[in-house]
Amino acid sequence: MNKPDLSLEELADANKSEFDRLFATQMALGTPIAAGGAAQTLTSPHLTEKVTDNAPSAVGPHITTLLTDTYAKAWSYEIVEHNVEPGEVRVLCRLTAMGQTRMQFGTAVNDGNIGIALQRATDDALARCHADLAPNTHADFVSLHGHQSTPQVPGLGPTDALRQSEHISRVRKANTRAGDDVEKSVPYIVETALRSARGEMEIVLVRSAMSSGIRLQRDAGTMIADANGHLLVGHTETDLPKMLRASMPDLAPGDVFLHSDPYSPGGAGGHLNDWAVVTPIFLGTRLVGFSSAYGHMTDIGSESLGSNSVTTHSIFGEGLRVPPIKLYKNGNLNHEALAILVSNTRAPAANHNDLMTLVAATKIGEARVLELCARFGEQSYTRASQILLEQTHQVMRAIIPKYFPIEPQSFEDYVDDDGCGNGPFRLKVTIWREEDKAYLDWTGTDAQAFGAINLHLQESTLQNLVGRYLLRRIDPEMEPSGGGNSLFDITLPEGSLIKATFPAALGSRRHVLGRLRDLINGAFSHSADSLVVAAGESNQGLLTFIPEDATQGIALTETHFGAVPARSTADGIDGPSWEHTTKLYSVEAMEHQAPVRVDSRRCIPDSGGAGSFRGGNGVATTYQFTAPGALSIQDDRQTGQPWGIFGGRPGSCSEKSLTTKNGERRTLAPKVDRLPVYSGDKLLYAGPGTGGWGDPLRRPVEAVQKDVARGLTTIVSAKEYYGVVIDSDTGTIHVEETEALRRRLLGVPGKRSHFDFGKKSIRETS
């Protein structure tokens, strides 16, 4: 705490410098520097890829239409360079139209689908080129400073009046350019620019955070909203409009809000560890939007190290509650509030750094929105934002009658226990529609738990979740906004597991939150079978190890995943989180940070449910502790298997066991708190598999053979579930035996079940 506190402007400038450095690096990749320092021209044919308007698959349909409408067939583009990183894809494009050429970078968030991410980045680059190249008839696309470097992030303090006046002057000039074409072109460019801005914000979080939860496992997120708080891009668990009405009556330029209390109006993250920063975006004195970022704080001062105990019975035992407060007012840091925040944690340096990182990320979003206002005019930006919301609304109105049933359909699933000896707990949802209005009623869900697995869910969170679920399955390229939220009527019973009442503990809400997606899939399986997937691991397990001599509080906190389930068109994916932003901890970083050694981390054969499309296999990690300490585990799916669907079989359950240095082994419950461990003890943490899709006997024998060769399926399971006989020595298929076995198994009477909950079904004990 000896370092002086940075002002907002200093934070913004520091991050702007970082992005300038990254941009310069990418430029160096596109134009290599010779040994003598001179730039070399890209002339080698293998460095470029030329694409014309006759290849629309490489470019989004909207930008293709826009370019064709503007230039007819007199345009082409080249992909000069592309770079794929874990969190971002960046593409350098050269657009040539009507004898003129422009070159721009485009970026997109890497959500795991490289092809789509590359296309989005290409779209973004072409949109930027077009905005820079457009002739006078499309002057509303042209930036007044299109050939200048990216402007500094604008500060909002009293000393920044000159810079604000420059922005306002640019906007007034740009407003004169707003014409009839805004409906057609600006919304698309604004959407791609906002996506890019969100990607920049997330890169700031990942590269600037100190805690491993944000930096390595990416337990964080960002969003940009309009002036009413309606989501434009990103993700949030906060009902921002509700919070604005209740807690932000006196917004002013330079203000930055912080909140973490899920029980405050509008809520925050699902539990107190998630701190959310909200920055109002002002153009002069006019509010034009909001930029927000959230991240998981390492420790917030409860009795339990990490402030995340499953056995806590009240939110008063879970650490510091932060209602919406002004962390910055008129650009000035609230030092007294900051002192309280860093005094109530075992990791003050990490929390201080990560909080400033959240602020810096929101300032990036703020800067990009102001740049859009300057480029297109405030009126055009505001109208474009409205159009983005209206587009989502219109798409949802078309989707709901197609996929929601008229007659109510229900589905239920279970959480194993609450870590306090209670359970299982039932979750239930019923869906139906009335014209173009969709209803999701969670009546029938069990009452809130004594332990900390409860949710205090905002209706808007579920609206966003269901909207994203539908849109991403129908059009993976569409960025869901909050425009369709009003079409979803959500009923959350007060005092239930998903709408717990104050002061119920919420710290381990991950188990219930993760199960919501399975509930929605199960409910849709009767009316929209092409959309749904089998059950996932639906639970991000948490492992915490604290050595006795820890001087920095928590030594190791790792989030565990199962896998991605099978769907109607493809196998599940082995190992990764279903949430694309979250990652497994690096083994090297883990061993460097904590007194543990990772003996193995492997895929678990046969853990994914058999099916015509195989479920994803889970991951097993074996830890050996090299110092005494205390171990805590929060996990689920150890009693109930992830179900298979349409004839697919369920995935395997999770498993945890501790083997002492003397060789004594014992099975652990899915949730344990502060279990003593000693040097030489070994922990096996095996995550669940995921459900399979469709009849396993319909899976091609060659695919089964490949799974066996890769160690994903055993020879025994290949024969038992898939009816494929494989030679254990050569790995070849015994064709005649396989054909005979499959004929016999297909002839066995009995109807394939819609769901297969497995032999170890939690429903038998509930």
CSV table of N, CA and C in Angstrom, one decimal, residues 1-120:
chain,number,residue,atom,x,y,z
A,1,MET,N,0.8,-1.2,0.0
A,1,MET,CA,0.0,0.0,0.0
A,1,MET,C,0.9,1.3,0.0
A,2,ASN,N,2.2,1.1,-0.3
A,2,ASN,CA,3.0,2.2,-0.3
A,2,ASN,C,3.0,3.0,-1.6
A,3,LYS,N,2.4,2.4,-2.6
A,3,LYS,CA,2.4,3.0,-3.9
A,3,LYS,C,1.3,4.1,-3.9
A,4,PRO,N,1.5,5.2,-4.6
A,4,PRO,CA,0.4,6.2,-4.6
A,4,PRO,C,-0.7,5.7,-5.5
A,5,ASP,N,-1.9,6.1,-5.2
A,5,ASP,CA,-3.1,5.7,-5.9
A,5,ASP,C,-3.1,6.4,-7.3
A,6,LEU,N,-3.4,5.6,-8.3
A,6,LEU,CA,-3.5,6.2,-9.6
A,6,LEU,C,-4.8,6.9,-9.9
A,7,SER,N,-4.8,8.0,-10.6
A,7,SER,CA,-6.0,8.6,-11.0
A,7,SER,C,-6.6,7.8,-12.2
A,8,LEU,N,-7.9,8.2,-12.5
A,8,LEU,CA,-8.5,7.5,-13.6
A,8,LEU,C,-7.7,7.8,-14.9
A,9,GLU,N,-7.3,9.0,-15.1
A,9,GLU,CA,-6.5,9.3,-16.3
A,9,GLU,C,-5.2,8.6,-16.4
A,10,GLU,N,-4.5,8.4,-15.3
A,10,GLU,CA,-3.3,7.7,-15.3
A,10,GLU,C,-3.5,6.2,-15.7
A,11,LEU,N,-4.6,5.6,-15.1
A,11,LEU,CA,-5.0,4.3,-15.4
A,11,LEU,C,-5.3,4.1,-16.9
A,12,ALA,N,-6.1,5.0,-17.4
A,12,ALA,CA,-6.4,5.0,-18.8
A,12,ALA,C,-5.2,5.1,-19.7
A,13,ASP,N,-4.4,6.0,-19.4
A,13,ASP,CA,-3.2,6.2,-20.2
A,13,ASP,C,-2.3,5.0,-20.2
A,14,ALA,N,-2.1,4.4,-19.0
A,14,ALA,CA,-1.3,3.2,-18.9
A,14,ALA,C,-1.8,2.1,-19.8
A,15,ASN,N,-3.1,1.9,-19.7
A,15,ASN,CA,-3.7,0.8,-20.6
A,15,ASN,C,-3.7,1.2,-22.0
A,16,LYS,N,-3.8,2.5,-22.3
A,16,LYS,CA,-3.8,2.9,-23.7
A,16,LYS,C,-2.4,2.6,-24.3
A,17,SER,N,-1.4,2.9,-23.5
A,17,SER,CA,0.0,2.6,-23.9
A,17,SER,C,0.2,1.1,-24.2
A,18,GLU,N,-0.4,0.3,-23.3
A,18,GLU,CA,-0.3,-1.2,-23.5
A,18,GLU,C,-0.9,-1.6,-24.8
A,19,PHE,N,-2.1,-1.0,-25.2
A,19,PHE,CA,-2.7,-1.4,-26.4
A,19,PHE,C,-2.0,-0.8,-27.6
A,20,ASP,N,-1.4,0.4,-27.5
A,20,ASP,CA,-0.5,0.9,-28.5
A,20,ASP,C,0.6,-0.1,-28.8
A,21,ARG,N,1.2,-0.6,-27.7
A,21,ARG,CA,2.3,-1.5,-27.9
A,21,ARG,C,1.8,-2.8,-28.6
A,22,LEU,N,0.7,-3.3,-28.2
A,22,LEU,CA,0.1,-4.5,-28.9
A,22,LEU,C,-0.2,-4.2,-30.4
A,23,PHE,N,-0.7,-3.1,-30.6
A,23,PHE,CA,-1.0,-2.7,-32.0
A,23,PHE,C,0.3,-2.6,-32.8
A,24,ALA,N,1.3,-2.0,-32.3
A,24,ALA,CA,2.6,-1.9,-33.0
A,24,ALA,C,3.2,-3.3,-33.2
A,25,THR,N,3.0,-4.2,-32.3
A,25,THR,CA,3.5,-5.6,-32.5
A,25,THR,C,2.8,-6.2,-33.7
A,26,GLN,N,1.5,-6.1,-33.7
A,26,GLN,CA,0.7,-6.6,-34.8
A,26,GLN,C,1.1,-6.0,-36.2
A,27,MET,N,1.4,-4.7,-36.2
A,27,MET,CA,1.8,-4.1,-37.4
A,27,MET,C,3.2,-4.6,-37.8
A,28,ALA,N,4.0,-4.9,-36.8
A,28,ALA,CA,5.3,-5.5,-37.1
A,28,ALA,C,5.2,-6.9,-37.8
A,29,LEU,N,4.2,-7.6,-37.3
A,29,LEU,CA,3.9,-8.9,-37.9
A,29,LEU,C,3.4,-8.8,-39.4
A,30,GLY,N,2.7,-7.7,-39.6
A,30,GLY,CA,2.1,-7.5,-41.0
A,30,GLY,C,3.2,-6.9,-41.9
A,31,THR,N,4.1,-6.1,-41.4
A,31,THR,CA,5.2,-5.5,-42.2
A,31,THR,C,6.5,-5.8,-41.5
A,32,PRO,N,7.2,-6.9,-41.8
A,32,PRO,CA,8.4,-7.3,-41.1
A,32,PRO,C,9.5,-6.2,-41.2
A,33,ILE,N,10.2,-6.1,-40.2
A,33,ILE,CA,11.3,-5.1,-40.1
A,33,ILE,C,12.6,-5.8,-40.5
A,34,ALA,N,13.3,-5.2,-41.4
A,34,ALA,CA,14.6,-5.7,-41.9
A,34,ALA,C,15.7,-5.5,-40.8
A,35,ALA,N,16.8,-6.2,-40.9
A,35,ALA,CA,17.9,-6.1,-39.9
A,35,ALA,C,18.3,-4.7,-39.7
A,36,GLY,N,18.3,-3.9,-40.8
A,36,GLY,CA,18.7,-2.5,-40.7
A,36,GLY,C,17.6,-1.6,-40.2
A,37,GLY,N,16.4,-2.1,-40.0
A,37,GLY,CA,15.3,-1.3,-39.4
A,37,GLY,C,14.4,-0.8,-40.4
A,38,ALA,N,14.6,-1.0,-41.7
A,38,ALA,CA,13.6,-0.5,-42.7
A,38,ALA,C,12.5,-1.5,-42.9
A,39,ALA,N,11.3,-0.9,-43.1
A,39,ALA,CA,10.1,-1.8,-43.3
A,39,ALA,C,10.2,-2.4,-44.6
A,40,GLN,N,9.8,-3.7,-44.7
A,40,GLN,CA,9.7,-4.4,-45.9
A,40,GLN,C,8.3,-4.6,-46.4
A,41,THR,N,8.1,-4.4,-47.7
A,41,THR,CA,6.7,-4.5,-48.2
A,41,THR,C,6.3,-6.0,-48.3
A,42,LEU,N,5.0,-6.3,-48.0
A,42,LEU,CA,4.5,-7.6,-48.2
A,42,LEU,C,4.2,-7.9,-49.6
A,43,THR,N,5.2,-8.6,-50.3
A,43,THR,CA,5.0,-8.9,-51.7
A,43,THR,C,5.0,-10.4,-51.9
A,44,SER,N,5.4,-11.2,-50.9
A,44,SER,CA,5.5,-12.7,-51.1
A,44,SER,C,4.0,-13.2,-51.2
A,45,PRO,N,3.7,-14.0,-52.2
A,45,PRO,CA,2.3,-14.4,-52.4
A,45,PRO,C,1.8,-15.3,-51.3
A,46,HIS,N,2.7,-16.0,-50.6
A,46,HIS,CA,2.2,-16.9,-49.5
A,46,HIS,C,1.8,-16.1,-48.3
A,47,LEU,N,2.1,-14.8,-48.2
A,47,LEU,CA,1.7,-14.0,-47.1
A,47,LEU,C,0.3,-13.4,-47.2
A,48,THR,N,-0.3,-13.4,-48.4
A,48,THR,CA,-1.6,-12.8,-48.6
A,48,THR,C,-2.6,-13.8,-49.1
A,49,GLU,N,-3.8,-13.5,-48.9
A,49,GLU,CA,-4.9,-14.3,-49.5
A,49,GLU,C,-5.9,-13.3,-50.1
A,50,LYS,N,-6.1,-13.4,-51.4
A,50,LYS,CA,-7.0,-12.4,-52.0
A,50,LYS,C,-8.4,-13.0,-52.2
A,51,VAL,N,-9.4,-12.2,-51.8
A,51,VAL,CA,-10.8,-12.7,-51.8
A,51,VAL,C,-11.6,-11.6,-52.5
A,52,THR,N,-12.5,-12.1,-53.3
A,52,THR,CA,-13.4,-11.1,-54.0
A,52,THR,C,-14.8,-11.2,-53.5
A,53,ASP,N,-15.7,-10.4,-54.0
A,53,ASP,CA,-17.1,-10.5,-53.6
A,53,ASP,C,-17.8,-11.8,-54.0
A,54,ASN,N,-17.1,-12.6,-54.8
A,54,ASN,CA,-17.6,-13.9,-55.1
A,54,ASN,C,-17.4,-15.0,-54.1
A,55,ALA,N,-16.8,-14.6,-53.0
A,55,ALA,CA,-16.5,-15.5,-51.9
A,55,ALA,C,-17.2,-15.0,-50.6
A,56,PRO,N,-18.5,-15.0,-50.5
A,56,PRO,CA,-19.1,-14.4,-49.4
A,56,PRO,C,-19.0,-15.2,-48.1
A,57,SER,N,-18.6,-16.5,-48.2
A,57,SER,CA,-18.5,-17.3,-47.0
A,57,SER,C,-17.5,-16.8,-46.0
A,58,ALA,N,-16.5,-16.0,-46.5
A,58,ALA,CA,-15.4,-15.5,-45.7
A,58,ALA,C,-15.8,-14.2,-45.0
A,59,VAL,N,-16.9,-13.6,-45.5
A,59,VAL,CA,-17.3,-12.3,-44.9
A,59,VAL,C,-18.7,-12.4,-44.5
A,60,GLY,N,-19.0,-11.7,-43.4
A,60,GLY,CA,-20.4,-11.7,-42.9
A,60,GLY,C,-21.4,-11.2,-43.9
A,61,PRO,N,-22.6,-11.7,-44.0
A,61,PRO,CA,-23.6,-11.3,-45.0
A,61,PRO,C,-23.9,-9.8,-45.0
A,62,HIS,N,-23.9,-9.2,-43.8
A,62,HIS,CA,-24.2,-7.8,-43.7
A,62,HIS,C,-23.2,-6.9,-44.4
A,63,ILE,N,-21.9,-7.1,-44.1
A,63,ILE,CA,-20.8,-6.3,-44.7
A,63,ILE,C,-20.7,-6.6,-46.2
A,64,THR,N,-21.0,-7.9,-46.6
A,64,THR,CA,-21.0,-8.2,-48.0
A,64,THR,C,-22.0,-7.4,-48.7
A,65,THR,N,-23.2,-7.4,-48.2
A,65,THR,CA,-24.3,-6.6,-48.8
A,65,THR,C,-24.0,-5.2,-48.9
A,66,LEU,N,-23.4,-4.7,-47.8
A,66,LEU,CA,-23.1,-3.2,-47.7
A,66,LEU,C,-22.0,-2.9,-48.7
A,67,LEU,N,-21.0,-3.7,-48.9
A,67,LEU,CA,-19.9,-3.4,-49.8
A,67,LEU,C,-20.4,-3.5,-51.3
A,68,THR,N,-21.2,-4.5,-51.5
A,68,THR,CA,-21.8,-4.7,-52.8
A,68,THR,C,-22.7,-3.6,-53.2
A,69,ASP,N,-23.6,-3.2,-52.3
A,69,ASP,CA,-24.5,-2.0,-52.5
A,69,ASP,C,-23.7,-0.8,-52.8
A,70,THR,N,-22.5,-0.6,-52.2
A,70,THR,CA,-21.8,0.6,-52.3
A,70,THR,C,-20.9,0.6,-53.6
A,71,TYR,N,-20.2,-0.5,-53.8
A,71,TYR,CA,-19.3,-0.5,-54.9
A,71,TYR,C,-19.6,-1.5,-56.0
A,72,ALA,N,-20.8,-2.1,-56.0
A,72,ALA,CA,-21.2,-3.1,-57.0
A,72,ALA,C,-20.2,-4.2,-56.9
A,73,LYS,N,-19.6,-4.6,-58.1
A,73,LYS,CA,-18.6,-5.7,-58.1
A,73,LYS,C,-17.2,-5.1,-58.1
A,74,ALA,N,-17.0,-3.8,-58.0
A,74,ALA,CA,-15.7,-3.2,-58.1
A,74,ALA,C,-15.0,-3.2,-56.7
A,75,TRP,N,-15.0,-4.3,-56.0
A,75,TRP,CA,-14.3,-4.4,-54.7
A,75,TRP,C,-13.7,-5.8,-54.5
A,76,SER,N,-12.7,-5.8,-53.7
A,76,SER,CA,-12.0,-7.1,-53.3
A,76,SER,C,-11.3,-6.8,-52.0
A,77,TYR,N,-10.9,-7.8,-51.4
A,77,TYR,CA,-10.1,-7.7,-50.1
A,77,TYR,C,-9.1,-8.8,-50.0
A,78,GLU,N,-8.1,-8.5,-49.2
A,78,GLU,CA,-7.0,-9.4,-48.9
A,78,GLU,C,-6.8,-9.6,-47.4
A,79,ILE,N,-6.7,-10.8,-47.0
A,79,ILE,CA,-6.3,-11.0,-45.6
A,79,ILE,C,-4.8,-11.0,-45.5
A,80,VAL,N,-4.2,-9.9,-45.0
A,80,VAL,CA,-2.8,-9.8,-45.0
A,80,VAL,C,-2.1,-10.6,-43.9
A,81,GLU,N,-2.7,-10.6,-42.8
A,81,GLU,CA,-2.1,-11.3,-41.6
A,81,GLU,C,-3.3,-11.6,-40.6
A,82,HIS,N,-3.1,-12.7,-39.9
A,82,HIS,CA,-4.1,-13.0,-38.8
A,82,HIS,C,-3.3,-13.6,-37.7
A,83,ASN,N,-3.8,-13.3,-36.5
A,83,ASN,CA,-3.2,-13.8,-35.3
A,83,ASN,C,-4.3,-14.3,-34.3
A,84,VAL,N,-4.1,-15.6,-33.8
A,84,VAL,CA,-5.1,-16.2,-33.0
A,84,VAL,C,-4.5,-16.4,-31.6
A,85,GLU,N,-5.1,-15.8,-30.6
A,85,GLU,CA,-4.7,-15.9,-29.2
A,85,GLU,C,-5.8,-16.5,-28.4
A,86,PRO,N,-5.6,-17.0,-27.2
A,86,PRO,CA,-6.6,-17.6,-26.4
A,86,PRO,C,-7.9,-16.8,-26.2
A,87,GLY,N,-7.7,-15.5,-26.1
A,87,GLY,CA,-8.9,-14.6,-25.8
A,87,GLY,C,-9.3,-13.8,-27.0
A,88,GLU,N,-8.5,-13.7,-28.0
A,88,GLU,CA,-8.8,-12.7,-29.1
A,88,GLU,C,-8.2,-13.2,-30.4
A,89,VAL,N,-8.9,-12.9,-31.5
A,89,VAL,CA,-8.4,-13.1,-32.9
A,89,VAL,C,-8.3,-11.7,-33.5
A,90,ARG,N,-7.2,-11.5,-34.2
A,90,ARG,CA,-6.9,-10.2,-34.8
A,90,ARG,C,-6.6,-10.5,-36.3
A,91,VAL,N,-7.2,-9.7,-37.2
A,91,VAL,CA,-7.0,-9.9,-38.6
A,91,VAL,C,-6.7,-8.5,-39.2
A,92,LEU,N,-5.7,-8.5,-40.1
A,92,LEU,CA,-5.3,-7.3,-40.9
A,92,LEU,C,-5.8,-7.5,-42.3
A,93,CYS,N,-6.7,-6.6,-42.7
A,93,CYS,CA,-7.3,-6.7,-44.1
A,93,CYS,C,-7.0,-5.5,-44.9
A,94,ARG,N,-6.9,-5.8,-46.2
A,94,ARG,CA,-6.7,-4.7,-47.2
A,94,ARG,C,-7.9,-4.7,-48.1
A,95,LEU,N,-8.7,-3.6,-48.1
A,95,LEU,CA,-9.9,-3.5,-48.9
A,95,LEU,C,-9.6,-2.6,-50.1
A,96,THR,N,-9.8,-3.1,-51.3
A,96,THR,CA,-9.6,-2.3,-52.5
A,96,THR,C,-11.0,-2.1,-53.2
A,97,ALA,N,-11.4,-0.8,-53.4
A,97,ALA,CA,-12.6,-0.5,-54.1
A,97,ALA,C,-12.5,0.7,-54.9
A,98,MET,N,-13.0,0.6,-56.1
A,98,MET,CA,-13.0,1.8,-57.1
A,98,MET,C,-11.6,2.4,-57.1
A,99,GLY,N,-10.6,1.6,-57.2
A,99,GLY,CA,-9.2,2.1,-57.4
A,99,GLY,C,-8.6,2.6,-56.1
A,100,GLN,N,-9.2,2.6,-55.0
A,100,GLN,CA,-8.6,3.0,-53.7
A,100,GLN,C,-8.5,1.9,-52.8
A,101,THR,N,-7.5,2.0,-51.9
A,101,THR,CA,-7.2,0.9,-51.0
A,101,THR,C,-7.0,1.5,-49.5
A,102,ARG,N,-7.6,0.7,-48.6
A,102,ARG,CA,-7.4,1.0,-47.2
A,102,ARG,C,-7.1,-0.3,-46.5
A,103,MET,N,-6.3,-0.2,-45.4
A,103,MET,CA,-5.9,-1.4,-44.6
A,103,MET,C,-6.2,-1.1,-43.1
A,104,GLN,N,-6.9,-2.0,-42.5
A,104,GLN,CA,-7.3,-1.9,-41.1
A,104,GLN,C,-7.2,-3.2,-40.4
A,105,PHE,N,-6.9,-3.1,-39.0
A,105,PHE,CA,-7.1,-4.3,-38.2
A,105,PHE,C,-8.5,-4.5,-37.8
A,106,GLY,N,-8.9,-5.7,-37.6
A,106,GLY,CA,-10.2,-6.1,-37.0
A,106,GLY,C,-9.9,-7.1,-35.9
A,107,THR,N,-10.7,-7.0,-34.8
A,107,THR,CA,-10.6,-8.0,-33.7
A,107,THR,C,-11.9,-8.6,-33.4
A,108,ALA,N,-11.8,-9.8,-32.7
A,108,ALA,CA,-13.0,-10.5,-32.3
A,108,ALA,C,-12.6,-11.3,-31.1
A,109,VAL,N,-13.6,-11.5,-30.2
A,109,VAL,CA,-13.4,-12.4,-29.0
A,109,VAL,C,-13.3,-13.8,-29.5
A,110,ASN,N,-12.2,-14.5,-29.1
A,110,ASN,CA,-12.1,-15.9,-29.4
A,110,ASN,C,-12.9,-16.8,-28.4
A,111,ASP,N,-14.1,-17.2,-28.8
A,111,ASP,CA,-14.9,-18.0,-27.9
A,111,ASP,C,-14.8,-19.5,-28.1
A,112,GLY,N,-13.7,-19.9,-28.7
A,112,GLY,CA,-13.5,-21.3,-28.9
A,112,GLY,C,-13.7,-21.8,-30.3
A,113,ASN,N,-14.6,-21.1,-31.1
A,113,ASN,CA,-14.9,-21.4,-32.5
A,113,ASN,C,-14.0,-20.5,-33.3
A,114,ILE,N,-12.8,-21.0,-33.7
A,114,ILE,CA,-11.9,-20.2,-34.4
A,114,ILE,C,-12.4,-19.7,-35.8
A,115,GLY,N,-13.2,-20.5,-36.5
A,115,GLY,CA,-13.7,-20.1,-37.8
A,115,GLY,C,-14.6,-18.9,-37.6
A,116,ILE,N,-15.5,-19.0,-36.7
A,116,ILE,CA,-16.5,-17.8,-36.5
A,116,ILE,C,-15.7,-16.6,-36.0
A,117,ALA,N,-14.7,-16.8,-35.1
A,117,ALA,CA,-14.0,-15.7,-34.6
A,117,ALA,C,-13.2,-15.0,-35.7
A,118,LEU,N,-12.6,-15.8,-36.6
A,118,LEU,CA,-11.8,-15.2,-37.7
A,118,LEU,C,-12.8,-14.4,-38.6
A,119,GLN,N,-14.0,-15.0,-38.9
A,119,GLN,CA,-14.9,-14.3,-39.7
A,119,GLN,C,-15.3,-12.9,-39.1
A,120,ARG,N,-15.6,-13.0,-37.8
A,120,ARG,CA,-16.0,-11.7,-37.1
A,120,ARG,C,-14.9,-10.7,-37.2
